[in-house]
XYZ file of C-alpha atoms in Angstrom:
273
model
C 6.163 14.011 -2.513
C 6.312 15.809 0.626
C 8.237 14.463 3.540
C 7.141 17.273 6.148
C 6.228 14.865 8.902
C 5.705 17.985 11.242
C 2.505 19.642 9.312
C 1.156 16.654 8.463
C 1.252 14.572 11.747
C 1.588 17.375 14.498
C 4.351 16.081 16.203
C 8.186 17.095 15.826
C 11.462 15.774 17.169
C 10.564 16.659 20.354
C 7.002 14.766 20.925
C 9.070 11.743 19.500
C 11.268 12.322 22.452
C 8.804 12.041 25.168
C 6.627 9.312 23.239
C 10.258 7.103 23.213
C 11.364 8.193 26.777
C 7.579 7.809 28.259
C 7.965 3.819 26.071
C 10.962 3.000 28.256
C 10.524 4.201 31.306
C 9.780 0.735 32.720
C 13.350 -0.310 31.707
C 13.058 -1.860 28.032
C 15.700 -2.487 25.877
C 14.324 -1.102 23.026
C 11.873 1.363 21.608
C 10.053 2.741 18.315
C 7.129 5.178 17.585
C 5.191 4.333 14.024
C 2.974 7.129 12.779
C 0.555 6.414 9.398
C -1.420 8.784 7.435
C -2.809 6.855 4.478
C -5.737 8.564 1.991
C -7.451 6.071 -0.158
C -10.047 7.068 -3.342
C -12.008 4.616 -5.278
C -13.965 5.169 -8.653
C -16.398 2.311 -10.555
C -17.674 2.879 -13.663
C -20.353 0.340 -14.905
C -23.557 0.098 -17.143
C -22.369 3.185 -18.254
C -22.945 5.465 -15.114
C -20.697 5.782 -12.430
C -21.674 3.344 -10.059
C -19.051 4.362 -6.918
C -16.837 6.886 -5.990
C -15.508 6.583 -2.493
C -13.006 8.601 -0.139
C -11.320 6.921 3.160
C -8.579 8.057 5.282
C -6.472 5.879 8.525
C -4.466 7.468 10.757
C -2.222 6.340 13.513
C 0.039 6.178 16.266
C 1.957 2.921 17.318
C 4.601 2.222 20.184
C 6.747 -0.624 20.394
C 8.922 -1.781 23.165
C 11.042 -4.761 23.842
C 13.117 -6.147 26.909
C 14.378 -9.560 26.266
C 12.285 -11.673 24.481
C 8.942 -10.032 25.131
C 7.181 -7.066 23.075
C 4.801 -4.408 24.379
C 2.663 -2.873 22.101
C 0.109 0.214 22.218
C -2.034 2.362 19.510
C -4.196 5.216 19.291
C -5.816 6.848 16.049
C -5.942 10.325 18.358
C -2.860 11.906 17.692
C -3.070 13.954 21.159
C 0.029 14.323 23.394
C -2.362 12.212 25.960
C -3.298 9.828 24.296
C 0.212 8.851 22.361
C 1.626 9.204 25.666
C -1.244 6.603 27.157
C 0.018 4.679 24.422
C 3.559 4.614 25.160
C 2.566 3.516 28.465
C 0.469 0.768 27.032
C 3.664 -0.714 25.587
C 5.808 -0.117 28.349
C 3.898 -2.445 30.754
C 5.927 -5.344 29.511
C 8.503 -4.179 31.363
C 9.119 -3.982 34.802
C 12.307 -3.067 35.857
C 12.652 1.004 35.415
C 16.596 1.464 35.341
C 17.998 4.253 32.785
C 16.713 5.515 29.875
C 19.005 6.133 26.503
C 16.767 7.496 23.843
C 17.877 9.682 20.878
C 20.990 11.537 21.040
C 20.529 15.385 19.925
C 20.961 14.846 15.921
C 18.195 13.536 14.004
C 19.405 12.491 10.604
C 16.491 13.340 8.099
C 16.984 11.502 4.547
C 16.053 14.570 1.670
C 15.722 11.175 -0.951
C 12.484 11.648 -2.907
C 11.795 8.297 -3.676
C 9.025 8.383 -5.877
C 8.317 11.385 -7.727
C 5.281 12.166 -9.375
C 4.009 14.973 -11.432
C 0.490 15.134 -10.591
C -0.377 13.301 -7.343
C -3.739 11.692 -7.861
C -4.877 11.827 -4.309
C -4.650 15.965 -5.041
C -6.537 15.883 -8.840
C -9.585 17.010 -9.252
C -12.133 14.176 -8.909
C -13.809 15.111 -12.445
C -10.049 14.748 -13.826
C -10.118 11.130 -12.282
C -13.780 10.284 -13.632
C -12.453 11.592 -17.070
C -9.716 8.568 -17.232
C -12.207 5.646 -16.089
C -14.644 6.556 -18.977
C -11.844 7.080 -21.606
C -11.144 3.250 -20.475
C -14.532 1.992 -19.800
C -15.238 3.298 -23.874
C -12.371 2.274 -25.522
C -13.618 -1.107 -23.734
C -16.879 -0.948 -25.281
C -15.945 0.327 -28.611
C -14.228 -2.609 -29.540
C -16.671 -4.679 -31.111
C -20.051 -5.608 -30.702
C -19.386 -8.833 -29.008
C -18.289 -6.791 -25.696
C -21.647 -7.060 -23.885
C -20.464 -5.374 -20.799
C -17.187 -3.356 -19.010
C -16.035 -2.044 -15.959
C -13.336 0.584 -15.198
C -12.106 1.125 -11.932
C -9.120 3.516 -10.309
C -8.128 3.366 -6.924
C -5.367 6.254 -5.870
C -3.681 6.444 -2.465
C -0.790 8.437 -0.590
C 0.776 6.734 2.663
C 2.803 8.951 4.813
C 4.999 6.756 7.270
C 6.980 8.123 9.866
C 9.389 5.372 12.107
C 11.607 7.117 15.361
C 13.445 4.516 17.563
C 15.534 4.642 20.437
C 18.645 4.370 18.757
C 18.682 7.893 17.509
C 17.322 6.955 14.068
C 14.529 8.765 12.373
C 12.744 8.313 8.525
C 10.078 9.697 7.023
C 8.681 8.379 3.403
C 5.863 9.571 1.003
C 4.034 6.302 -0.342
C 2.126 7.391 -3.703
C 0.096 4.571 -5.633
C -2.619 4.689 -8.486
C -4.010 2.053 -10.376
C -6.410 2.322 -13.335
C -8.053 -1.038 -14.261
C -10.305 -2.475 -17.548
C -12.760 -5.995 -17.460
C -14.463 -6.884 -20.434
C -16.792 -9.372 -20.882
C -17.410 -10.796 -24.419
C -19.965 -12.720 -25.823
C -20.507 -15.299 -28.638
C -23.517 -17.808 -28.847
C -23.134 -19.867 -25.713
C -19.234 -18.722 -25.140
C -18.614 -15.936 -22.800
C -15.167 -14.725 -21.623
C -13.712 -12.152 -19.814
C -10.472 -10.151 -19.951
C -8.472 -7.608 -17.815
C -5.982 -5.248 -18.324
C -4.677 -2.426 -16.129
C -1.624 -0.554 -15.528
C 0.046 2.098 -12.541
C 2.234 2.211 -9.337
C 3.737 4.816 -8.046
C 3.578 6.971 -10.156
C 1.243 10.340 -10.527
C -1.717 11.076 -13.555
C 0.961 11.961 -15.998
C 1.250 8.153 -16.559
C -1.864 7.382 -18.306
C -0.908 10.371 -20.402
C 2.508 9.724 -21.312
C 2.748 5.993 -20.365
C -0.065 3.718 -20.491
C -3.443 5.394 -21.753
C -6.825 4.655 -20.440
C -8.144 4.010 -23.922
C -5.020 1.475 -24.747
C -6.173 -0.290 -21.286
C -9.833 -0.605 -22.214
C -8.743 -1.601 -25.814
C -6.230 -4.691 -24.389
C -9.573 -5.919 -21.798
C -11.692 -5.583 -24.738
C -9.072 -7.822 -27.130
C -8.291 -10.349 -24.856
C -12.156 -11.100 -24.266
C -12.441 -11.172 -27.826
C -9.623 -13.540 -28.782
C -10.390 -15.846 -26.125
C -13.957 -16.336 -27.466
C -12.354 -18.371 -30.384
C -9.687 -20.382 -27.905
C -9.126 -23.613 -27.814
C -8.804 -25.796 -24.472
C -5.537 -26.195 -22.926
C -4.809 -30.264 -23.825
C -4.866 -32.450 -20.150
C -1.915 -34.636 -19.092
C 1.712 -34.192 -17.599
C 3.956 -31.678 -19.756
C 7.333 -29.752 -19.553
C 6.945 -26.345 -18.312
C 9.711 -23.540 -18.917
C 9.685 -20.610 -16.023
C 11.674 -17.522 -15.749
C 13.827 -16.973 -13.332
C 11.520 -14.775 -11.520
C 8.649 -17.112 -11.734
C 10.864 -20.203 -10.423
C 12.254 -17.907 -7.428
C 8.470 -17.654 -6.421
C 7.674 -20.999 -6.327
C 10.941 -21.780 -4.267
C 10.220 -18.789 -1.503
C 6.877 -20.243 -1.457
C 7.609 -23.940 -1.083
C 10.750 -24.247 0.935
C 11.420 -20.163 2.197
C 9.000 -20.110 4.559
C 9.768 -23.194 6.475
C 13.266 -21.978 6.713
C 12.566 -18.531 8.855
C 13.867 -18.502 12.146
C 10.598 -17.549 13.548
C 9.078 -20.778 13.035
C 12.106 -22.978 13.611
C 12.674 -21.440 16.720
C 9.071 -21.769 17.635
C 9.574 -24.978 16.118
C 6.310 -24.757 14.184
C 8.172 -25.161 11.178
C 8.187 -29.297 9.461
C 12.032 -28.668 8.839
């Protein structure tokens, strides 16, 4: 994935300069720019047409400045060197002491990492290519048996380019790929109905439900976990020993007990503890 922040936001070193020096010049302590280019697609197959496809894009420009304990904030979704700059301003009104401004020395340190590479980017495939994967799934769904009344496939792809610059000097860019390619089946026998799921992805490109995970094997799991589920029993009622993973356990602790212990809330004393 790409990291040229330059072509694909319109702003270089330079424009981060100003946005930063324009953010403290009412004498904050601190400053950042935030710049977001996310593309998000969206495909539904059902009762065997394609019901949706979809296309959305957000773009963005935020400024952040802090003196003390307080926090500025402005945004614009017009990239313009007037309006980022009216933002900057924006965010450096919760200041008011102008004094002297130390913002990014001359070296920008750009990371070459390429954090998540793909083969075939799906927000760049053809959207026939993408169509072709939802009804290899939505099939393979159907195919199963004649107790799977109904399906629906779905993919949803997405790139997020994220740029942070802050007054310290530091600078990173990152190319956020994601794709996910989803299965429901709905099964039916005599009164009984059930429904099951199965989907795969992350950040990854199309090569994955190629070499990976295959839309048919994702239709095929929906389709047997409707199907076994028909013939399931209920879970019995009552108090009984449960046995979690680690991961599982570490959840349930963050959720019950992590969160009252963040300094946020204690020091806001929000927080029961």
């Amino acid at each position: 994935m790409s990291l040229d922040f330059e072509d694909r936001f319109g702003l270089g070193p330079g424009d981060l300069r100003r946005l930063l020096e324009t953010a403290l010049s009412r004498g904050g302590d601190f400053a950042e720019v935030f710049l977001e280019y996310r593309t998000h697609g969206f495909i539904l197959m059902e009762d065997d047409i394609v019901k949706e496809t979809s296309e959305s894009v957000d773009l963005g420009l935020g400024v952040r400045v802090c003196q003390g304990e307080k926090t500025g904030y402005g945004f614009t979704n017009d990239l313009s060197p007037e309006k980022g700059l009216a933002a900057a301003l924006s965010a450096a009104a919760v200041a008011d002491s102008p004094g002297p401004i130390r913002v990014f020395g001359r070296r920008i340190d750009r990371s070459p990492l390429d954090v998540y590479p793909v083969g075939e980017p799906a927000h760049r495939a053809d959207l026939k290519a993408k169509i072709d994967f939802v009804r290899d799934a939505y099939a393979a769904c159907l195919a199963a048996g004649p107790a799977v009344k109904k399906a629906k496939a779905s993919l949803q792809d997405q790139v997020q380019y994220l740029v942070v610059a802050n007054s310290e000097g530091r600078l990173a860019a990152d190319a956020r790929p994601l794709v996910k390619l989803t299965c429901v089946a709905v099964a039916e026998k005599g009164s009984v109905r059930e429904y099951g799921f199965s989907g795969g992805g992350g950040r990854v490109g199309l090569e994955y439900f190629r070499d990976t995970l295959t839309p048919r094997a994702i239709g095929a799991e929906s389709a047997r976990e409707a199907l076994l589920l028909l013939d399931a029993r209920p879970a019995p009622a009552g108090e009984m020993p449960v046995v979690l993973s680690p991961g599982h356990a570490g959840v349930l602790i963050h959720e019950a007990v992590g969160h009252l212990v963040e300094a946020d809330f204690n020091r806001k004393k929000t927080s029961v503890l």
